[in-house]
mmCIF file of C-alpha atoms in Angstrom:
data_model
loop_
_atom_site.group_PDB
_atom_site.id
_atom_site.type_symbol
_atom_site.label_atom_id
_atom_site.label_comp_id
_atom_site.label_asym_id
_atom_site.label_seq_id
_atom_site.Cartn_x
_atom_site.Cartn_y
_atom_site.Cartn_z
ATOM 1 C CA UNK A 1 -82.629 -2.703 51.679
ATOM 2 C CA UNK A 2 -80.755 -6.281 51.925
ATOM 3 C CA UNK A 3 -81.285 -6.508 48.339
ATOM 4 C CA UNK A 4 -79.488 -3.341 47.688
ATOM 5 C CA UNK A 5 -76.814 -3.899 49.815
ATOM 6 C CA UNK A 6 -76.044 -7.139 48.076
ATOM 7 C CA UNK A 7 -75.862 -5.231 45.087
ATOM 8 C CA UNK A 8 -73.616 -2.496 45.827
ATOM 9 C CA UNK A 9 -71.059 -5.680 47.837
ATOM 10 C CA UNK A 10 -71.343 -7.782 44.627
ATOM 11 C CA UNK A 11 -70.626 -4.423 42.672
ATOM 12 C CA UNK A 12 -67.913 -3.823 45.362
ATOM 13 C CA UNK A 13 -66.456 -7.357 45.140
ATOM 14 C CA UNK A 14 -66.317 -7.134 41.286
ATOM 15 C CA UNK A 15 -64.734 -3.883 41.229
ATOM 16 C CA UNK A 16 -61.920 -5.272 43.572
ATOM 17 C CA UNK A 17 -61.693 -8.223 41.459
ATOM 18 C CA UNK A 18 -60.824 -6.228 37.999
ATOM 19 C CA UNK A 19 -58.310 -4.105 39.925
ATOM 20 C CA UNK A 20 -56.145 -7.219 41.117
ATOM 21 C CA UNK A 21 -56.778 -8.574 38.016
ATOM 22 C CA UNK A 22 -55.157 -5.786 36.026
ATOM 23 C CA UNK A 23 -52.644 -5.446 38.847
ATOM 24 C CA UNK A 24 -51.362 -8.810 38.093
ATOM 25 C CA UNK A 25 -51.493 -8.804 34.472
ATOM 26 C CA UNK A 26 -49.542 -5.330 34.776
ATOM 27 C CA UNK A 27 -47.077 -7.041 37.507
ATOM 28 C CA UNK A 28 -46.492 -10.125 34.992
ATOM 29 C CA UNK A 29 -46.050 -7.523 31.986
ATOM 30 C CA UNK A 30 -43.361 -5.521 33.681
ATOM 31 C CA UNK A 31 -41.386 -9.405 34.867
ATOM 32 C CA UNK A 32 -41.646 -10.398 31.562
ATOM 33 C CA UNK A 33 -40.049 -7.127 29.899
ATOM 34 C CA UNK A 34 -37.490 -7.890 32.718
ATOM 35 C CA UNK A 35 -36.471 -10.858 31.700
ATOM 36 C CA UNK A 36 -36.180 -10.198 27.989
ATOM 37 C CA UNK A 37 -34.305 -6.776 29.074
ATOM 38 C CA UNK A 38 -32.038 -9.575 30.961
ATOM 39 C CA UNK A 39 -31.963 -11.769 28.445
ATOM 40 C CA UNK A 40 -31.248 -10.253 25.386
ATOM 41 C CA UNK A 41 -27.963 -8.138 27.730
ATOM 42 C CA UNK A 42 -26.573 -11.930 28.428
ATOM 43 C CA UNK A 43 -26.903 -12.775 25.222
ATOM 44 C CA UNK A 44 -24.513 -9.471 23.789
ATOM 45 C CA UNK A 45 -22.701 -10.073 26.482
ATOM 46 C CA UNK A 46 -21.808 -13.728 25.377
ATOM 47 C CA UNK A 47 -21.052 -12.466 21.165
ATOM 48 C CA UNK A 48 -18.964 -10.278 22.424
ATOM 49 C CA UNK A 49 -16.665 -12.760 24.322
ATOM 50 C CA UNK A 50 -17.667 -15.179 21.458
ATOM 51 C CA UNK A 51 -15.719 -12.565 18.855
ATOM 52 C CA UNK A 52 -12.948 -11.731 21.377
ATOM 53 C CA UNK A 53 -12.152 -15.496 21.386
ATOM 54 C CA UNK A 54 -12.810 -15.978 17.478
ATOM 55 C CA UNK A 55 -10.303 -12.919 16.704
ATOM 56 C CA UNK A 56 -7.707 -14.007 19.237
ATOM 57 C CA UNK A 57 -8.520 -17.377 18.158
ATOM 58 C CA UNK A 58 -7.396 -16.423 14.463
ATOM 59 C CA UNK A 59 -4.230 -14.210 15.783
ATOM 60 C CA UNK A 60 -2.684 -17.391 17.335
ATOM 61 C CA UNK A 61 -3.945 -18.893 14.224
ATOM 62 C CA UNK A 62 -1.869 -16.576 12.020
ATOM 63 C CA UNK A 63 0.732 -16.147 14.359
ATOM 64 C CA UNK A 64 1.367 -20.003 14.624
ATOM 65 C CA UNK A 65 1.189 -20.575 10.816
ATOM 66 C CA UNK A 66 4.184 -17.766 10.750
ATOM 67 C CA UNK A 67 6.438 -19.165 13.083
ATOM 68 C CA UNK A 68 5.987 -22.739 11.336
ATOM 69 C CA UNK A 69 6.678 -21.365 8.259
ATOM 70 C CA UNK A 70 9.789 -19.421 9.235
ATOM 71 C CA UNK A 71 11.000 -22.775 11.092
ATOM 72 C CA UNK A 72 10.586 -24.918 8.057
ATOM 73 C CA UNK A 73 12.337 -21.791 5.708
ATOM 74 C CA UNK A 74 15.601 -21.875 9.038
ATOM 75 C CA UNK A 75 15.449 -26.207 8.497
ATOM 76 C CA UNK A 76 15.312 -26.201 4.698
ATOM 77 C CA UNK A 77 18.947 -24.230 4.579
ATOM 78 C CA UNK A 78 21.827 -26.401 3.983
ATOM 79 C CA UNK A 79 25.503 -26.222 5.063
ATOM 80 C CA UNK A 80 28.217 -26.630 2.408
ATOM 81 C CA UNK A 81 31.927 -28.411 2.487
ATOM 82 C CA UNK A 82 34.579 -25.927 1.040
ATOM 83 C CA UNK A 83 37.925 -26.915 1.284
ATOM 84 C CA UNK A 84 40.603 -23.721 1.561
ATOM 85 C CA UNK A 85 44.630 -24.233 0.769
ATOM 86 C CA UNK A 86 47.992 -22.062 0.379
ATOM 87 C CA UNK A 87 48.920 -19.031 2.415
ATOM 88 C CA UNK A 88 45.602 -19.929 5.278
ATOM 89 C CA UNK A 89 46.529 -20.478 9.072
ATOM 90 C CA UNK A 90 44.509 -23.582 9.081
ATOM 91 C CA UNK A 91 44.115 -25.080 5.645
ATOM 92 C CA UNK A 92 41.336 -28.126 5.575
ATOM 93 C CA UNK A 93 38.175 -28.564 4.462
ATOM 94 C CA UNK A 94 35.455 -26.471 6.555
ATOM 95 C CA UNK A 95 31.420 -26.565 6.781
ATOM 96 C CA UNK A 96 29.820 -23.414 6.143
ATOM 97 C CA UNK A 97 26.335 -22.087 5.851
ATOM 98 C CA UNK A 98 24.952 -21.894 2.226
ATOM 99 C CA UNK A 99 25.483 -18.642 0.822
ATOM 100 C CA UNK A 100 28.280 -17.952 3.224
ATOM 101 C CA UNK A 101 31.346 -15.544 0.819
ATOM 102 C CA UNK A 102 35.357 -16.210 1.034
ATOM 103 C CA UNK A 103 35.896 -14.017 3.720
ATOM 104 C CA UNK A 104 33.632 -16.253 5.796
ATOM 105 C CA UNK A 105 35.789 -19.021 5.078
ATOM 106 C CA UNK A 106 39.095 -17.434 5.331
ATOM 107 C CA UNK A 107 37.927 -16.372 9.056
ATOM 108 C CA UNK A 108 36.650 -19.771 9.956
ATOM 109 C CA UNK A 109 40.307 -20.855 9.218
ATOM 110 C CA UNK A 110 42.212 -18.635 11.107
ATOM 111 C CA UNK A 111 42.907 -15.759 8.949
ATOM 112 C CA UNK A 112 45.852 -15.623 6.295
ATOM 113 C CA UNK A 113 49.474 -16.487 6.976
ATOM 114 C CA UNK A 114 51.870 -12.913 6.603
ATOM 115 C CA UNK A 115 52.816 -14.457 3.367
ATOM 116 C CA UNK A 116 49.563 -14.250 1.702
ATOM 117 C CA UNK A 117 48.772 -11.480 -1.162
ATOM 118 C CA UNK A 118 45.193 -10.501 0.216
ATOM 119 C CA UNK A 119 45.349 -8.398 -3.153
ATOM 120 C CA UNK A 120 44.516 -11.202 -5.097
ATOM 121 C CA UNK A 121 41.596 -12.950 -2.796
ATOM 122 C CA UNK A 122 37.873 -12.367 -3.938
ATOM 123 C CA UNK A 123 36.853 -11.518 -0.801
ATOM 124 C CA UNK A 124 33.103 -11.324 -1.503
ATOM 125 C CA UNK A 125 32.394 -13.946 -3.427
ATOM 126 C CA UNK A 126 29.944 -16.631 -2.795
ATOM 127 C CA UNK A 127 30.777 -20.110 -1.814
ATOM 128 C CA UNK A 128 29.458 -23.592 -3.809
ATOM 129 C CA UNK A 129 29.238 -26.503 -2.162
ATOM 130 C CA UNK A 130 32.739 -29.117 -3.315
ATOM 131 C CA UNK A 131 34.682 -25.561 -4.127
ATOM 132 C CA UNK A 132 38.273 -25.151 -3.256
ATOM 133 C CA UNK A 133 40.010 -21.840 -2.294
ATOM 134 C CA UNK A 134 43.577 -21.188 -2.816
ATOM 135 C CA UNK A 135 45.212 -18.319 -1.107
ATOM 136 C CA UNK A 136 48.596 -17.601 -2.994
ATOM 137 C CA UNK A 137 51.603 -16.444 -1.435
ATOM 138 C CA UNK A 138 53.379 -12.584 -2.922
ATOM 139 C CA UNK A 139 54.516 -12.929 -5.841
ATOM 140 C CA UNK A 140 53.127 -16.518 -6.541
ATOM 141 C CA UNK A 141 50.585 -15.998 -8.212
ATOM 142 C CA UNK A 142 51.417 -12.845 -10.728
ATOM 143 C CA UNK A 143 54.124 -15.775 -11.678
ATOM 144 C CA UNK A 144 51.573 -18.608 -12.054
ATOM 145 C CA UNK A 145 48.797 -16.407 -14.256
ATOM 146 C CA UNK A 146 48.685 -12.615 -14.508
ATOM 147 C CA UNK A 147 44.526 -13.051 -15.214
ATOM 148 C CA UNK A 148 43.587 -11.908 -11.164
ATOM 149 C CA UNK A 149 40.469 -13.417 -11.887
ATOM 150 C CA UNK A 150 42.081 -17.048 -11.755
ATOM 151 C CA UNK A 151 44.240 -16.353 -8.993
ATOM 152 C CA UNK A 152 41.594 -17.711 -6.596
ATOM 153 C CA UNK A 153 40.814 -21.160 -8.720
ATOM 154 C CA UNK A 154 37.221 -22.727 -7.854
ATOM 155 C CA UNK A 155 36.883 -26.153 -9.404
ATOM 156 C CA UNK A 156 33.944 -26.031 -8.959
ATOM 157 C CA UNK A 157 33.420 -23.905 -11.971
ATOM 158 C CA UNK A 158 32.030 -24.828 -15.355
ATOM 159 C CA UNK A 159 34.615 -23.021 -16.563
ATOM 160 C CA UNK A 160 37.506 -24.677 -15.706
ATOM 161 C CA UNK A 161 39.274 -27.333 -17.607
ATOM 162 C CA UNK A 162 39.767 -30.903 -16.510
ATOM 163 C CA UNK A 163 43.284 -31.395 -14.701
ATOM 164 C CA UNK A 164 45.558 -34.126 -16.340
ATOM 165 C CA UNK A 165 46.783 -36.050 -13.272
ATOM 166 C CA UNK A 166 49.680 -37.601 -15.753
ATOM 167 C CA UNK A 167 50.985 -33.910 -16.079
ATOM 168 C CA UNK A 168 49.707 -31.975 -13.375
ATOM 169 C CA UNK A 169 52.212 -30.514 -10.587
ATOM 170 C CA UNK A 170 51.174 -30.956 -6.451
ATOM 171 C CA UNK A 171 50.382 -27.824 -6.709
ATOM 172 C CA UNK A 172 47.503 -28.191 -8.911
ATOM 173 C CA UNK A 173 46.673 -31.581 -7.872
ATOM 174 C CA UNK A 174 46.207 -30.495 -4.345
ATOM 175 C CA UNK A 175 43.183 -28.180 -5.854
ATOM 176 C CA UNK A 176 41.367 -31.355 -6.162
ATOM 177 C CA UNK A 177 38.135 -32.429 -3.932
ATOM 178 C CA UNK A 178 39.350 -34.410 -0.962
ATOM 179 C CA UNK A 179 43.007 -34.318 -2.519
ATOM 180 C CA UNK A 180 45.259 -32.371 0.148
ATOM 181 C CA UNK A 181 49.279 -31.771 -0.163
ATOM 182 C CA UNK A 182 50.086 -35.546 1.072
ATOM 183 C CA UNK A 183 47.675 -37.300 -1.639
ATOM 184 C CA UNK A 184 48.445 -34.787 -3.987
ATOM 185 C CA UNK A 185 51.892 -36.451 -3.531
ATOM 186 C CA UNK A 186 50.951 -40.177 -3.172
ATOM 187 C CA UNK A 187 49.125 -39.122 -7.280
ATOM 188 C CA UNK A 188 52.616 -37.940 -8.312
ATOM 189 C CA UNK A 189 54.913 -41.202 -6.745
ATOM 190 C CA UNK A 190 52.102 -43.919 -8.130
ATOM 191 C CA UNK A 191 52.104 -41.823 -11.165
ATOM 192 C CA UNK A 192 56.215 -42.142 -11.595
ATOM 193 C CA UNK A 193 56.462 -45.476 -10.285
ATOM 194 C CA UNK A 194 53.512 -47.058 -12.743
ATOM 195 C CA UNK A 195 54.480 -45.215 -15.782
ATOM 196 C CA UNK A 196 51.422 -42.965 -15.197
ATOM 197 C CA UNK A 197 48.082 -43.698 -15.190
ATOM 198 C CA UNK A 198 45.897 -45.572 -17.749
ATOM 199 C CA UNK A 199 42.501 -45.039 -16.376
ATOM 200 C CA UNK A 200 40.818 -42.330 -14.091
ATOM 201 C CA UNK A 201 40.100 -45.312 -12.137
ATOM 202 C CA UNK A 202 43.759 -46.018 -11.040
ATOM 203 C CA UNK A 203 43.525 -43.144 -8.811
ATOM 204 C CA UNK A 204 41.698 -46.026 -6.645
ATOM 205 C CA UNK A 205 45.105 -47.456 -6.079
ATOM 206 C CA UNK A 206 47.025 -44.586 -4.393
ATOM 207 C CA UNK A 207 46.513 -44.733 -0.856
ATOM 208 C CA UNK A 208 44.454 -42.627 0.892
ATOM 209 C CA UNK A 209 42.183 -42.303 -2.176
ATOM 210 C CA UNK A 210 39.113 -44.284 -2.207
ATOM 211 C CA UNK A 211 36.019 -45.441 -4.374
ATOM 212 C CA UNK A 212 33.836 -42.045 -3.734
ATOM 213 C CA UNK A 213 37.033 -39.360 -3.669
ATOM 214 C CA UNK A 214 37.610 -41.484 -7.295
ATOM 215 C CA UNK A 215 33.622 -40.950 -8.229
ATOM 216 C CA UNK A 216 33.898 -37.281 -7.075
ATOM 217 C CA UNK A 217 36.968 -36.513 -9.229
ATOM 218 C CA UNK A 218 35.307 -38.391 -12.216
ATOM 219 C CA UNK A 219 34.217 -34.817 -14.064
ATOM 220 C CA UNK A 220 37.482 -33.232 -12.706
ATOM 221 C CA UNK A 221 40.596 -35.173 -14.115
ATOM 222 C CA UNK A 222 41.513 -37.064 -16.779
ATOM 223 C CA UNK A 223 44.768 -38.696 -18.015
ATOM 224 C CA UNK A 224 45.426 -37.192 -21.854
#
């Protein structure tokens, strides 16, 4: 009887032992499917912020590339000197914005006098840098040239012929870079008082003029 009773509690005690056994391997199973359940919902979690950054990483990316771009494009424009004479409120020389047009000029110097012939002035052309704009009075300058398309002279052109400052009048003279109505008149006394002048290079000697006015009128003048 003590035998079988030993059996049945060893039987008993084995039992017990496979049930806590599986228990525990089924407890483990179920932490460990868990974890990775855990795990693996962290680790979307964390590539999805990872892409959110990367793409707004490569906006700003884009977005700062543009804005340098358009500031070097707004430094790389250049102003220009035109100089503006005749019937003008303010006549002088005046720095403009490349690719600014006469009209742009003519408002930057106050507008034309009453005596000006507006029907003559090319409103919408575009200004080069060293060009001079003369805005004849009525009637001035159907007597100078009836050819409208020179009654706005740029010498700046390519065009345009080389002014003789032994023959030329203050009129024309005062067309000249840096040359306004005074020098203009300074050319025409040296030019009386010398017996004219021998050498592009005497325009050195009138006052007001000096070496680079002389260097810039080089292409411009001459004295045959």
């Amino acid at each position: 009887m003590k035998l079988k009773e030993k059996i049945v509690g060893s039987i008993g005690i084995l039992v017990l032992s496979l049930v806590f056994l599986i228990s525990g391997h089924l407890i483990s199973k179920r932490e460990a499917e868990v974890k990775n359940q855990i795990f693996t919902e962290n680790e979307k979690e964390s590539i999805f912020v990872d892409s959110n950054n990367t793409d707004k990483a490569s906006v700003d990316y884009k977005a700062n590339k543009t804005d340098k771009v358009s500031q070097r494009d707004i430094g790389e424009k250049k102003d220009i000197i035109v100089d503006i004479k005749g019937a003008i409120a303010n006549p002088k020389e005046y720095k403009l914005a490349q690719g600014a047009r006469v009209r742009d000029l003519i408002q930057a110097a106050g507008g034309t006098t009453e005596e000006a012939d507006e029907n003559t002035i090319h409103f919408s052309k575009v200004l080069k840098d060293e060009e001079c704009i003369i805005i004849y009075k009525k009637g001035e300058a159907v007597n100078n040239n009836s050819d409208l398309s020179k009654f706005i002279e740029l010498p700046n052109s390519d065009k345009e012929e080389k002014i003789n400052i032994n023959k030329a009048t203050q009129e024309q003279l005062s067309t000249l870079y840096g040359i306004g109505e005074v020098k203009a008149k300074a050319i025409i006394e040296y030019r009386e008082k010398n017996g004219g002048f021998k050498s592009v290079d005497d325009l050195g000697n009138v006052d007001g003029i000096g070496s680079k006015t002389v260097d810039k009128l080089r292409d411009k003048v001459d004295i045959k």
